[in-house]
mmCIF file of C-alpha atoms and ligand atoms in Angstrom:
data_model
loop_
_atom_site.group_PDB
_atom_site.id
_atom_site.type_symbol
_atom_site.label_atom_id
_atom_site.label_comp_id
_atom_site.label_asym_id
_atom_site.label_seq_id
_atom_site.Cartn_x
_atom_site.Cartn_y
_atom_site.Cartn_z
ATOM 1 C CA MET A 1 -10.777 30.094 17.258
ATOM 2 C CA SER A 2 -11.596 28.966 14.413
ATOM 3 C CA ASP A 3 -15.166 27.273 13.763
ATOM 4 C CA ILE A 4 -14.263 23.766 11.821
ATOM 5 C CA ARG A 5 -18.186 22.889 10.577
ATOM 6 C CA TYR A 6 -18.508 18.159 9.308
ATOM 7 C CA GLY A 7 -21.925 16.875 9.242
ATOM 8 C CA GLY A 8 -23.672 19.783 11.068
ATOM 9 C CA GLN A 9 -21.998 19.938 14.391
ATOM 10 C CA VAL A 10 -19.470 22.297 14.712
ATOM 11 C CA TYR A 11 -16.097 22.167 16.368
ATOM 12 C CA GLN A 12 -13.468 25.042 17.835
ATOM 13 C CA ALA A 13 -9.644 24.922 17.088
ATOM 14 C CA SER A 14 -6.718 26.920 16.675
ATOM 15 C CA LEU A 15 -4.456 28.661 13.914
ATOM 16 C CA GLY A 16 -1.959 25.706 12.042
ATOM 17 C CA GLU A 17 -3.797 23.212 14.612
ATOM 18 C CA ASN A 18 -3.734 19.659 12.700
ATOM 19 C CA VAL A 19 -7.930 18.783 11.058
ATOM 20 C CA LEU A 20 -7.746 15.451 11.322
ATOM 21 C CA ASP A 21 -6.478 15.886 14.912
ATOM 22 C CA VAL A 22 -9.401 18.925 15.506
ATOM 23 C CA LEU A 23 -12.299 15.658 14.384
ATOM 24 C CA ILE A 24 -10.819 12.750 16.136
ATOM 25 C CA ARG A 25 -10.143 14.842 18.898
ATOM 26 C CA ASN A 26 -14.481 15.841 19.198
ATOM 27 C CA LYS A 27 -15.185 12.174 17.989
ATOM 28 C CA VAL A 28 -16.152 12.300 14.162
ATOM 29 C CA ASN A 29 -15.816 8.764 12.892
ATOM 30 C CA VAL A 30 -13.767 10.296 9.744
ATOM 31 C CA PRO A 31 -11.480 7.243 8.531
ATOM 32 C CA TYR A 32 -8.062 7.724 8.490
ATOM 33 C CA SER A 33 -5.206 5.373 9.073
ATOM 34 C CA CYS A 34 -1.222 6.101 7.828
ATOM 35 C CA ARG A 35 -1.674 10.372 8.959
ATOM 36 C CA LYS A 36 1.059 10.020 6.851
ATOM 37 C CA GLY A 37 -0.764 10.973 3.498
ATOM 38 C CA VAL A 38 -0.356 8.130 1.576
ATOM 39 C CA CYS A 39 -3.265 5.683 2.119
ATOM 40 C CA MET A 40 -5.571 8.455 1.577
ATOM 41 C CA SER A 41 -8.566 7.047 3.495
ATOM 42 C CA CYS A 42 -9.360 10.858 4.918
ATOM 43 C CA ILE A 43 -10.102 12.222 2.073
ATOM 44 C CA SER A 44 -12.633 14.727 2.539
ATOM 45 C CA ARG A 45 -13.965 17.978 0.616
ATOM 46 C CA LEU A 46 -14.248 21.155 1.670
ATOM 47 C CA ASP A 47 -17.183 22.957 0.769
ATOM 48 C CA GLU A 48 -15.717 26.462 2.709
ATOM 49 C CA GLY A 49 -12.180 26.854 3.893
ATOM 50 C CA ARG A 50 -8.706 27.291 1.834
ATOM 51 C CA PRO A 51 -6.984 23.981 1.622
ATOM 52 C CA SER A 52 -3.190 24.151 2.819
ATOM 53 C CA PRO A 53 -1.084 23.293 0.327
ATOM 54 C CA GLN A 54 0.648 20.347 1.120
ATOM 55 C CA SER A 55 -2.433 18.845 1.526
ATOM 56 C CA GLN A 56 -3.553 17.861 -1.582
ATOM 57 C CA ASP A 57 0.448 17.510 -2.495
ATOM 58 C CA ASN A 58 -0.943 13.874 -3.790
ATOM 59 C CA LEU A 59 -4.262 14.482 -5.336
ATOM 60 C CA LYS A 60 -5.289 13.677 -8.701
ATOM 61 C CA THR A 61 -5.793 17.607 -10.333
ATOM 62 C CA THR A 62 -9.837 16.705 -10.847
ATOM 63 C CA LEU A 63 -9.632 16.401 -6.950
ATOM 64 C CA ILE A 64 -8.322 18.729 -6.258
ATOM 65 C CA GLU A 65 -10.596 21.382 -8.533
ATOM 66 C CA GLN A 66 -13.055 20.070 -6.725
ATOM 67 C CA ASN A 67 -11.294 20.994 -3.847
ATOM 68 C CA TYR A 68 -10.481 17.887 -1.806
ATOM 69 C CA PHE A 69 -7.692 17.881 0.472
ATOM 70 C CA LEU A 70 -6.292 15.559 3.291
ATOM 71 C CA ALA A 71 -7.171 15.930 6.407
ATOM 72 C CA CYS A 72 -3.741 14.083 8.323
ATOM 73 C CA LYS A 73 -1.516 16.765 5.875
ATOM 74 C CA ALA A 74 -4.098 19.706 6.207
ATOM 75 C CA THR A 75 -4.066 21.949 9.586
ATOM 76 C CA VAL A 76 -6.375 24.670 10.655
ATOM 77 C CA THR A 77 -6.092 28.029 8.127
ATOM 78 C CA GLY A 78 -9.679 29.288 8.937
ATOM 79 C CA ASN A 79 -13.424 28.791 9.315
ATOM 80 C CA MET A 80 -13.646 25.539 7.435
ATOM 81 C CA THR A 81 -17.228 23.517 6.141
ATOM 82 C CA ILE A 82 -15.565 19.786 5.760
ATOM 83 C CA ALA A 83 -17.984 17.733 3.784
ATOM 84 C CA ALA A 84 -17.060 13.791 3.393
ATOM 85 C CA PRO A 85 -15.655 12.286 0.358
ATOM 86 C CA ASP A 86 -18.827 11.778 -2.143
ATOM 87 C CA ASP A 87 -19.045 8.140 -2.902
ATOM 88 C CA ALA A 88 -19.358 8.540 -6.969
ATOM 89 C CA THR A 89 -16.440 10.729 -7.880
ATOM 90 C CA LEU A 90 -13.475 8.012 -5.397
ATOM 91 C CA TYR A 91 -14.937 5.083 -5.260
ATOM 92 C CA SER A 92 -15.351 1.939 -7.968
ATOM 93 C CA ARG A 93 -17.051 -1.069 -6.705
ATOM 94 C CA ALA A 94 -15.237 -4.535 -7.575
ATOM 95 C CA ARG A 95 -16.820 -8.303 -6.701
ATOM 96 C CA VAL A 96 -14.920 -10.263 -4.574
ATOM 97 C CA LYS A 97 -13.873 -13.019 -7.295
ATOM 98 C CA SER A 98 -12.180 -14.950 -4.686
ATOM 99 C CA ILE A 99 -9.834 -15.100 -1.661
ATOM 100 C CA GLU A 100 -7.876 -18.621 -0.900
ATOM 101 C CA LYS A 101 -4.969 -18.707 1.925
ATOM 102 C CA LEU A 102 -1.660 -18.573 0.096
ATOM 103 C CA SER A 103 0.343 -19.158 3.682
ATOM 104 C CA GLY A 104 -0.375 -19.024 7.284
ATOM 105 C CA GLU A 105 -1.081 -15.665 7.677
ATOM 106 C CA VAL A 106 -1.050 -14.463 4.132
ATOM 107 C CA THR A 107 -4.392 -14.051 1.470
ATOM 108 C CA ARG A 108 -5.151 -13.742 -1.756
ATOM 109 C CA LEU A 109 -7.678 -11.144 -2.209
ATOM 110 C CA VAL A 110 -9.319 -11.319 -6.055
ATOM 111 C CA LEU A 111 -11.101 -8.827 -6.798
ATOM 112 C CA GLN A 112 -13.325 -8.411 -10.450
ATOM 113 C CA PRO A 113 -13.862 -3.986 -10.621
ATOM 114 C CA ALA A 114 -17.252 -3.727 -12.394
ATOM 115 C CA THR A 115 -15.937 -1.188 -14.639
ATOM 116 C CA PRO A 116 -11.956 -1.983 -16.336
ATOM 117 C CA LEU A 117 -9.217 -0.186 -14.177
ATOM 118 C CA TYR A 118 -6.706 1.743 -15.413
ATOM 119 C CA TYR A 119 -3.186 1.133 -13.460
ATOM 120 C CA HIS A 120 0.412 0.607 -13.343
ATOM 121 C CA ALA A 121 1.168 -3.124 -11.616
ATOM 122 C CA GLY A 122 2.874 -2.062 -8.007
ATOM 123 C CA GLN A 123 -0.350 0.895 -7.339
ATOM 124 C CA TYR A 124 -2.161 -0.233 -4.622
ATOM 125 C CA VAL A 125 -5.566 0.864 -4.205
ATOM 126 C CA THR A 126 -7.461 2.053 -1.241
ATOM 127 C CA LEU A 127 -10.185 -1.036 -0.712
ATOM 128 C CA ARG A 128 -13.429 0.086 2.046
ATOM 129 C CA ARG A 129 -15.381 -1.668 4.265
ATOM 130 C CA PRO A 130 -19.611 -1.476 3.987
ATOM 131 C CA ASP A 131 -18.525 1.134 6.950
ATOM 132 C CA GLY A 132 -16.400 3.157 6.281
ATOM 133 C CA LEU A 133 -13.093 1.439 7.012
ATOM 134 C CA ALA A 134 -10.721 2.057 4.296
ATOM 135 C CA ARG A 135 -7.418 0.551 4.674
ATOM 136 C CA SER A 136 -4.464 0.745 1.203
ATOM 137 C CA TYR A 137 -3.054 -2.548 -0.437
ATOM 138 C CA SER A 138 -0.429 -2.649 -3.713
ATOM 139 C CA LEU A 139 -1.978 -4.076 -6.920
ATOM 140 C CA ALA A 140 -0.419 -7.702 -6.807
ATOM 141 C CA SER A 141 -1.691 -8.060 -10.466
ATOM 142 C CA VAL A 142 -0.434 -6.912 -13.916
ATOM 143 C CA PRO A 143 -2.645 -5.137 -15.923
ATOM 144 C CA PHE A 144 -2.123 -6.967 -19.475
ATOM 145 C CA LEU A 145 -1.640 -10.017 -17.756
ATOM 146 C CA ASP A 146 -5.251 -10.418 -15.588
ATOM 147 C CA THR A 147 -8.177 -9.646 -15.967
ATOM 148 C CA ALA A 148 -8.734 -9.437 -12.445
ATOM 149 C CA LEU A 149 -7.058 -7.833 -9.148
ATOM 150 C CA GLU A 150 -5.329 -9.642 -7.397
ATOM 151 C CA PHE A 151 -3.787 -8.874 -3.308
ATOM 152 C CA HIS A 152 -1.719 -9.865 -0.583
ATOM 153 C CA ILE A 153 -3.075 -9.648 2.463
ATOM 154 C CA ARG A 154 -1.881 -10.164 5.551
ATOM 155 C CA HIS A 155 -3.527 -10.877 8.663
ATOM 156 C CA MET A 156 -3.046 -9.343 11.563
ATOM 157 C CA PRO A 157 -4.465 -10.965 15.045
ATOM 158 C CA ASP A 158 -5.943 -7.525 16.030
ATOM 159 C CA GLY A 159 -5.537 -5.437 12.556
ATOM 160 C CA LEU A 160 -9.248 -4.775 11.528
ATOM 161 C CA MET A 161 -9.672 -4.688 8.505
ATOM 162 C CA SER A 162 -6.924 -7.625 7.625
ATOM 163 C CA ASN A 163 -8.754 -10.008 9.888
ATOM 164 C CA TRP A 164 -11.773 -8.955 8.945
ATOM 165 C CA ILE A 165 -10.641 -9.743 5.144
ATOM 166 C CA ALA A 166 -9.563 -13.338 6.489
ATOM 167 C CA LYS A 167 -12.094 -13.887 7.978
ATOM 168 C CA ASP A 168 -15.328 -12.478 7.349
ATOM 169 C CA LEU A 169 -15.282 -11.352 3.741
ATOM 170 C CA LYS A 170 -16.465 -13.886 0.611
ATOM 171 C CA GLU A 171 -16.672 -14.675 -2.289
ATOM 172 C CA GLY A 172 -19.526 -12.663 -4.847
ATOM 173 C CA ASP A 173 -18.927 -9.711 -1.670
ATOM 174 C CA THR A 174 -18.535 -6.430 -2.850
ATOM 175 C CA LEU A 175 -16.328 -3.935 -1.367
ATOM 176 C CA ASP A 176 -15.916 -0.850 -2.611
ATOM 177 C CA PHE A 177 -12.075 1.181 -3.403
ATOM 178 C CA GLN A 178 -10.032 4.269 -4.617
ATOM 179 C CA GLY A 179 -6.702 4.288 -6.253
ATOM 180 C CA PRO A 180 -5.050 3.071 -7.846
ATOM 181 C CA THR A 181 -2.628 5.875 -6.543
ATOM 182 C CA GLY A 182 1.234 5.942 -6.323
ATOM 183 C CA ASN A 183 5.012 5.723 -8.382
ATOM 184 C CA CYS A 184 6.103 2.728 -7.592
ATOM 185 C CA PHE A 185 5.735 0.822 -10.996
ATOM 186 C CA TYR A 186 7.799 -0.428 -13.526
ATOM 187 C CA VAL A 187 9.251 1.974 -15.791
ATOM 188 C CA SER A 188 10.165 0.433 -19.331
ATOM 189 C CA ASP A 189 12.772 3.172 -20.612
ATOM 190 C CA ASP A 190 15.458 1.019 -20.547
ATOM 191 C CA PRO A 191 15.120 -2.458 -21.020
ATOM 192 C CA HIS A 192 18.449 -3.554 -20.374
ATOM 193 C CA LYS A 193 18.827 -1.609 -17.350
ATOM 194 C CA PRO A 194 19.340 -3.733 -14.281
ATOM 195 C CA ILE A 195 16.204 -3.408 -11.398
ATOM 196 C CA LEU A 196 17.054 -4.509 -7.947
ATOM 197 C CA LEU A 197 13.587 -5.529 -6.032
ATOM 198 C CA ILE A 198 13.482 -5.542 -2.639
ATOM 199 C CA GLY A 199 10.352 -6.814 0.037
ATOM 200 C CA THR A 200 9.608 -8.342 3.030
ATOM 201 C CA GLY A 201 6.162 -9.487 3.884
ATOM 202 C CA THR A 202 4.016 -8.395 1.476
ATOM 203 C CA GLY A 203 5.895 -6.412 0.250
ATOM 204 C CA LEU A 204 6.226 -8.805 -2.178
ATOM 205 C CA ALA A 205 2.247 -8.412 -3.819
ATOM 206 C CA PRO A 206 3.397 -4.728 -5.938
ATOM 207 C CA LEU A 207 6.955 -6.392 -6.721
ATOM 208 C CA PHE A 208 5.075 -9.517 -7.590
ATOM 209 C CA GLY A 209 3.434 -6.893 -10.319
ATOM 210 C CA ILE A 210 6.529 -5.300 -11.208
ATOM 211 C CA LEU A 211 8.757 -8.249 -11.255
ATOM 212 C CA ARG A 212 5.542 -9.964 -14.247
ATOM 213 C CA ASP A 213 5.655 -6.206 -15.759
ATOM 214 C CA ALA A 214 9.245 -6.090 -16.305
ATOM 215 C CA LEU A 215 9.724 -9.826 -17.709
ATOM 216 C CA PHE A 216 5.696 -9.563 -19.878
ATOM 217 C CA SER A 217 7.606 -6.251 -21.335
ATOM 218 C CA GLY A 218 10.025 -7.872 -22.686
ATOM 219 C CA HIS A 219 12.961 -6.754 -20.293
ATOM 220 C CA LYS A 220 16.403 -7.786 -21.516
ATOM 221 C CA GLY A 221 19.165 -6.998 -17.848
ATOM 222 C CA ASP A 222 19.624 -8.772 -15.112
ATOM 223 C CA ILE A 223 16.290 -8.735 -12.128
ATOM 224 C CA ARG A 224 17.285 -9.838 -9.042
ATOM 225 C CA LEU A 225 14.470 -10.274 -6.090
ATOM 226 C CA TYR A 226 14.809 -9.821 -2.377
ATOM 227 C CA HIS A 227 12.352 -11.724 -0.179
ATOM 228 C CA GLY A 228 12.519 -11.477 3.162
ATOM 229 C CA SER A 229 10.709 -12.697 6.522
ATOM 230 C CA ARG A 230 11.297 -13.531 9.641
ATOM 231 C CA LEU A 231 10.413 -17.605 8.974
ATOM 232 C CA ASP A 232 10.765 -19.944 6.203
ATOM 233 C CA VAL A 233 6.426 -19.803 6.134
ATOM 234 C CA GLY A 234 7.092 -16.085 5.336
ATOM 235 C CA LEU A 235 8.239 -17.121 1.642
ATOM 236 C CA TYR A 236 4.421 -17.297 0.386
ATOM 237 C CA LEU A 237 5.434 -17.439 -3.338
ATOM 238 C CA LYS A 238 8.773 -19.747 -2.729
ATOM 239 C CA LYS A 239 7.703 -22.227 -4.876
ATOM 240 C CA ARG A 240 6.293 -19.816 -8.194
ATOM 241 C CA LEU A 241 9.264 -17.879 -7.925
ATOM 242 C CA PHE A 242 11.690 -20.592 -8.495
ATOM 243 C CA GLU A 243 9.401 -21.368 -11.290
ATOM 244 C CA ILE A 244 9.759 -17.693 -13.344
ATOM 245 C CA ALA A 245 14.011 -17.791 -12.634
ATOM 246 C CA ASP A 246 14.082 -21.285 -14.045
ATOM 247 C CA GLN A 247 11.764 -19.653 -17.167
ATOM 248 C CA TYR A 248 14.046 -16.318 -17.730
ATOM 249 C CA ARG A 249 17.574 -16.488 -17.822
ATOM 250 C CA ASN A 250 17.630 -12.931 -16.183
ATOM 251 C CA PHE A 251 15.593 -13.674 -13.020
ATOM 252 C CA TRP A 252 17.266 -14.683 -9.659
ATOM 253 C CA TYR A 253 14.991 -14.901 -6.759
ATOM 254 C CA GLN A 254 16.692 -15.205 -3.203
ATOM 255 C CA PRO A 255 14.535 -15.825 -0.611
ATOM 256 C CA CYS A 256 15.899 -14.856 2.527
ATOM 257 C CA VAL A 257 15.050 -15.644 6.507
ATOM 258 C CA SER A 258 15.574 -13.313 9.822
ATOM 259 C CA SER A 259 14.968 -15.708 11.935
ATOM 260 C CA GLY A 260 15.611 -19.266 13.103
ATOM 261 C CA VAL A 261 17.500 -21.604 10.698
ATOM 262 C CA ALA A 262 16.943 -20.662 6.751
ATOM 263 C CA PRO A 263 16.091 -23.711 4.835
ATOM 264 C CA SER A 264 19.188 -24.272 1.674
ATOM 265 C CA GLU A 265 17.564 -22.877 -0.467
ATOM 266 C CA CYS A 266 17.209 -19.904 1.896
ATOM 267 C CA LYS A 267 20.205 -16.858 2.927
ATOM 268 C CA SER A 268 20.000 -16.302 6.747
ATOM 269 C CA GLY A 269 19.213 -12.244 7.446
ATOM 270 C CA ARG A 270 17.269 -9.521 6.292
ATOM 271 C CA ALA A 271 16.610 -9.015 2.109
ATOM 272 C CA ALA A 272 18.001 -5.874 2.050
ATOM 273 C CA ASP A 273 21.379 -6.492 4.318
ATOM 274 C CA LEU A 274 22.049 -9.425 1.981
ATOM 275 C CA ALA A 275 21.369 -7.515 -1.143
ATOM 276 C CA LEU A 276 23.301 -4.395 -0.484
ATOM 277 C CA GLU A 277 25.938 -6.390 0.836
ATOM 278 C CA ASP A 278 26.347 -8.871 -2.688
ATOM 279 C CA LEU A 279 25.267 -5.742 -5.264
ATOM 280 C CA GLU A 280 28.596 -3.609 -3.494
ATOM 281 C CA ASP A 281 27.953 -1.104 -6.095
ATOM 282 C CA LEU A 282 24.493 0.217 -7.841
ATOM 283 C CA SER A 283 25.254 2.601 -10.151
ATOM 284 C CA GLY A 284 23.109 2.760 -12.818
ATOM 285 C CA TRP A 285 20.323 0.364 -11.261
ATOM 286 C CA SER A 286 16.589 0.509 -10.489
ATOM 287 C CA VAL A 287 15.625 -0.372 -7.300
ATOM 288 C CA TYR A 288 12.464 -0.527 -5.962
ATOM 289 C CA LEU A 289 11.577 -1.407 -1.671
ATOM 290 C CA CYS A 290 8.162 -2.419 -0.737
ATOM 291 C CA GLY A 291 6.733 -3.417 3.223
ATOM 292 C CA ASP A 292 8.199 -2.011 6.077
ATOM 293 C CA PRO A 293 8.349 1.240 6.659
ATOM 294 C CA GLY A 294 10.992 1.217 8.850
ATOM 295 C CA MET A 295 12.960 -0.893 6.209
ATOM 296 C CA VAL A 296 12.497 0.836 3.033
ATOM 297 C CA LYS A 297 13.506 4.046 4.491
ATOM 298 C CA ASP A 298 16.731 3.304 5.759
ATOM 299 C CA THR A 299 17.282 0.736 2.585
ATOM 300 C CA GLN A 300 16.649 4.106 0.261
ATOM 301 C CA ARG A 301 19.399 5.674 2.190
ATOM 302 C CA LYS A 302 21.988 2.861 1.564
ATOM 303 C CA ALA A 303 20.540 2.452 -1.950
ATOM 304 C CA TYR A 304 21.444 5.998 -2.745
ATOM 305 C CA LEU A 305 25.026 5.746 -0.967
ATOM 306 C CA ALA A 306 25.862 2.832 -2.833
ATOM 307 C CA GLY A 307 25.499 4.009 -6.340
ATOM 308 C CA ALA A 308 21.074 4.390 -7.514
ATOM 309 C CA ALA A 309 20.957 7.422 -9.113
ATOM 310 C CA THR A 310 16.865 8.917 -6.227
ATOM 311 C CA ARG A 311 15.058 8.973 -10.327
ATOM 312 C CA ASP A 312 16.165 4.771 -9.822
ATOM 313 C CA ILE A 313 14.885 4.063 -6.629
ATOM 314 C CA HIS A 314 11.416 3.794 -6.290
ATOM 315 C CA SER A 315 9.598 2.654 -3.207
ATOM 316 C CA ASP A 316 5.871 1.888 -1.438
ATOM 317 C CA ALA A 317 5.940 1.423 2.693
ATOM 318 C CA PHE A 318 3.382 0.215 3.849
ATOM 319 C CA GLU A 319 2.838 2.314 6.596
ATOM 320 C CA TYR A 320 -0.155 1.534 9.218
ATOM 321 C CA ARG A 321 -2.547 2.781 11.374
ATOM 322 C CA ASN A 322 -0.993 5.346 13.684
ATOM 323 C CA MET A 323 -3.061 5.801 16.490
ATOM 324 C CA ARG A 324 -0.610 8.651 17.981
ATOM 325 C CA GLU A 325 -1.938 10.327 21.241
ATOM 326 C CA ASN A 326 -5.481 8.534 20.223
ATOM 327 C CA LYS A 327 -6.168 5.223 21.541
ATOM 328 C CA SER A 328 -9.895 5.277 21.084
ATOM 329 C CA ASP A 329 -10.753 2.420 17.887
ATOM 330 C CA PRO A 330 -12.710 4.788 15.385
ATOM 331 C CA TYR A 331 -14.341 1.094 14.758
ATOM 332 C CA PRO A 332 -15.812 0.043 18.456
ATOM 333 C CA ASN A 333 -19.191 -2.104 16.724
ATOM 334 C CA ASP A 334 -16.003 -4.156 14.434
ATOM 335 C CA ARG A 335 -15.047 -5.546 17.819
ATOM 336 C CA ARG A 336 -18.151 -8.582 17.307
ATOM 337 C CA LYS A 337 -15.996 -9.187 14.428
ATOM 338 C CA ARG A 338 -12.755 -10.427 15.149
HETATM 339 C C1 LIG B 1 0.663 2.336 0.297
HETATM 340 C C2 LIG B 1 -0.037 1.207 1.095
HETATM 341 C C3 LIG B 1 0.337 -0.381 0.754
HETATM 342 C C4 LIG B 1 -0.185 -1.125 1.388
HETATM 343 N N1 LIG B 1 -0.507 -2.571 0.625
HETATM 344 C C5 LIG B 1 -0.527 -3.624 1.755
HETATM 345 C C6 LIG B 1 -0.062 -4.875 1.495
HETATM 346 O O1 LIG B 1 -0.074 -5.221 -0.314
HETATM 347 N N2 LIG B 1 -0.651 -5.935 1.544
HETATM 348 C C7 LIG B 1 -0.746 -5.483 3.331
HETATM 349 O O2 LIG B 1 -0.712 -6.767 3.955
HETATM 350 N N3 LIG B 1 -0.655 -4.498 4.249
HETATM 351 C C8 LIG B 1 -0.935 -4.087 2.801
HETATM 352 N N4 LIG B 1 -0.608 -2.095 3.491
HETATM 353 C C9 LIG B 1 -0.928 -1.914 5.332
HETATM 354 C C10 LIG B 1 -2.462 -2.274 5.334
HETATM 355 O O3 LIG B 1 -2.892 -0.864 4.535
HETATM 356 C C11 LIG B 1 -2.984 -1.948 6.272
HETATM 357 O O4 LIG B 1 -2.008 -1.543 7.239
HETATM 358 C C12 LIG B 1 -3.293 -3.653 7.071
HETATM 359 O O5 LIG B 1 -3.100 -4.785 6.684
HETATM 360 C C13 LIG B 1 -3.447 -3.532 8.891
HETATM 361 O O6 LIG B 1 -4.634 -2.918 8.630
HETATM 362 P P1 LIG B 1 -5.572 -3.571 9.832
HETATM 363 O O7 LIG B 1 -6.765 -3.122 9.762
HETATM 364 O O8 LIG B 1 -5.139 -4.935 9.535
HETATM 365 O O9 LIG B 1 -4.482 -3.370 10.808
HETATM 366 P P2 LIG B 1 -4.963 -1.853 11.846
HETATM 367 O O10 LIG B 1 -6.096 -1.965 12.676
HETATM 368 O O11 LIG B 1 -4.660 -0.967 11.397
HETATM 369 O O12 LIG B 1 -3.483 -1.927 13.426
HETATM 370 C C14 LIG B 1 -3.437 -2.883 14.542
HETATM 371 C C15 LIG B 1 -2.405 -2.663 15.057
HETATM 372 O O13 LIG B 1 -1.743 -3.282 14.594
HETATM 373 C C16 LIG B 1 -0.678 -2.132 14.196
HETATM 374 N N5 LIG B 1 -0.156 -2.550 12.749
HETATM 375 C C17 LIG B 1 -0.171 -2.912 11.391
HETATM 376 N N6 LIG B 1 -0.112 -3.354 10.838
HETATM 377 C C18 LIG B 1 1.358 -3.154 11.166
HETATM 378 C C19 LIG B 1 2.855 -3.460 10.712
HETATM 379 N N7 LIG B 1 2.948 -4.115 10.047
HETATM 380 N N8 LIG B 1 3.557 -3.819 11.665
HETATM 381 C C20 LIG B 1 3.210 -3.480 12.766
HETATM 382 N N9 LIG B 1 2.351 -2.889 13.903
HETATM 383 C C21 LIG B 1 1.134 -2.811 12.705
HETATM 384 C C22 LIG B 1 -1.745 -0.998 13.802
HETATM 385 O O14 LIG B 1 -0.335 0.695 14.665
HETATM 386 C C23 LIG B 1 -2.279 -1.286 15.340
HETATM 387 O O15 LIG B 1 -2.026 -0.560 16.226
HETATM 388 C C24 LIG B 1 -0.353 -0.956 2.576
HETATM 389 C C25 LIG B 1 -0.377 0.616 2.895
HETATM 390 C C26 LIG B 1 0.043 1.120 2.798
HETATM 391 C C27 LIG B 1 -0.080 2.452 2.882
#
């Protein structure tokens, strides 16, 4: 057995056990969400002990040098002393500039960062509520076009963060965020390369940034965007995207609905299936897949089989909170806010 020290307490753990599991099992109020090393919510610092290599996979060198690691990807390697992250190292502050509904279930949140953020359109940041709850959201803004950071957030009725953003967050409030992170962004190495963008739900957010980045950077190759939603009401940027399609001859927009009757301008079916039916040969294409993790995983494989090179398939899977066997709510006080 090994000793895991956190916040002045000592917990017993077996060698090889997952560090986040140990903390959750002992009811430590540690932030976490996806448990797959994507959302970065559980980033912590190791003051004593050795971080397992995979627990530092996606971290910047500066953070690795300070012994930061992701608890969800770490295994117990011996006695460990873990500290909560240092706010000044990891987090920046932003003010809510505006917050409005884009549709019944999607909120457009615009944040003005206290200091300029250097990012690529399509990357994501992790927003942190004052009580520590953290979730990742993709940037829909483009650094050289927009002065503020834009997010499209789908309201999950029982979702802790999205419910709070939709109902409690107000203009002028402040939020902390970590990032940017992620490799799903426009690569301008070949302006003639055709680009296929497939997104479901608010998976449109990063694609909207990537699309505008490519168009305003003078991309010459075809750009095809398939946006999928269960119902027409979920196609929350339809009007704006048809306007952009009217402006740019190399951009096509295809809204898709997977349930119910499709309006005349939409196709009926799943966005990824429809895209791959229309474009059977993807050799030489750049492919961007964002949104539902199942769609992203499945379409990565299909795009590869259709000829897209692995290096040209970019993705941003919206991994959501994975509660596994632990059904307890790590933020029980939030219930009053629902
Ligand atoms: C890299 C990345 C980028 C992301 N970008 C965006 C974005 O731009 N816009 C956006 O709206 N979301 C995005 N997400 C998802 C976001 O981080 C949250 O997971 C989402 O807002 C739900 O959080 P919540 O706290 O409201 O719900 P939680 O309290 O975390 O979840 C409540 C319950 O709903 C379930 N649940 C949550 N989300 C889903 C889902 N999509 N499908 C099925 N069940 C679900 C959970 O498992 C849980 O049981 C992104 C996630 C990642 C990892």
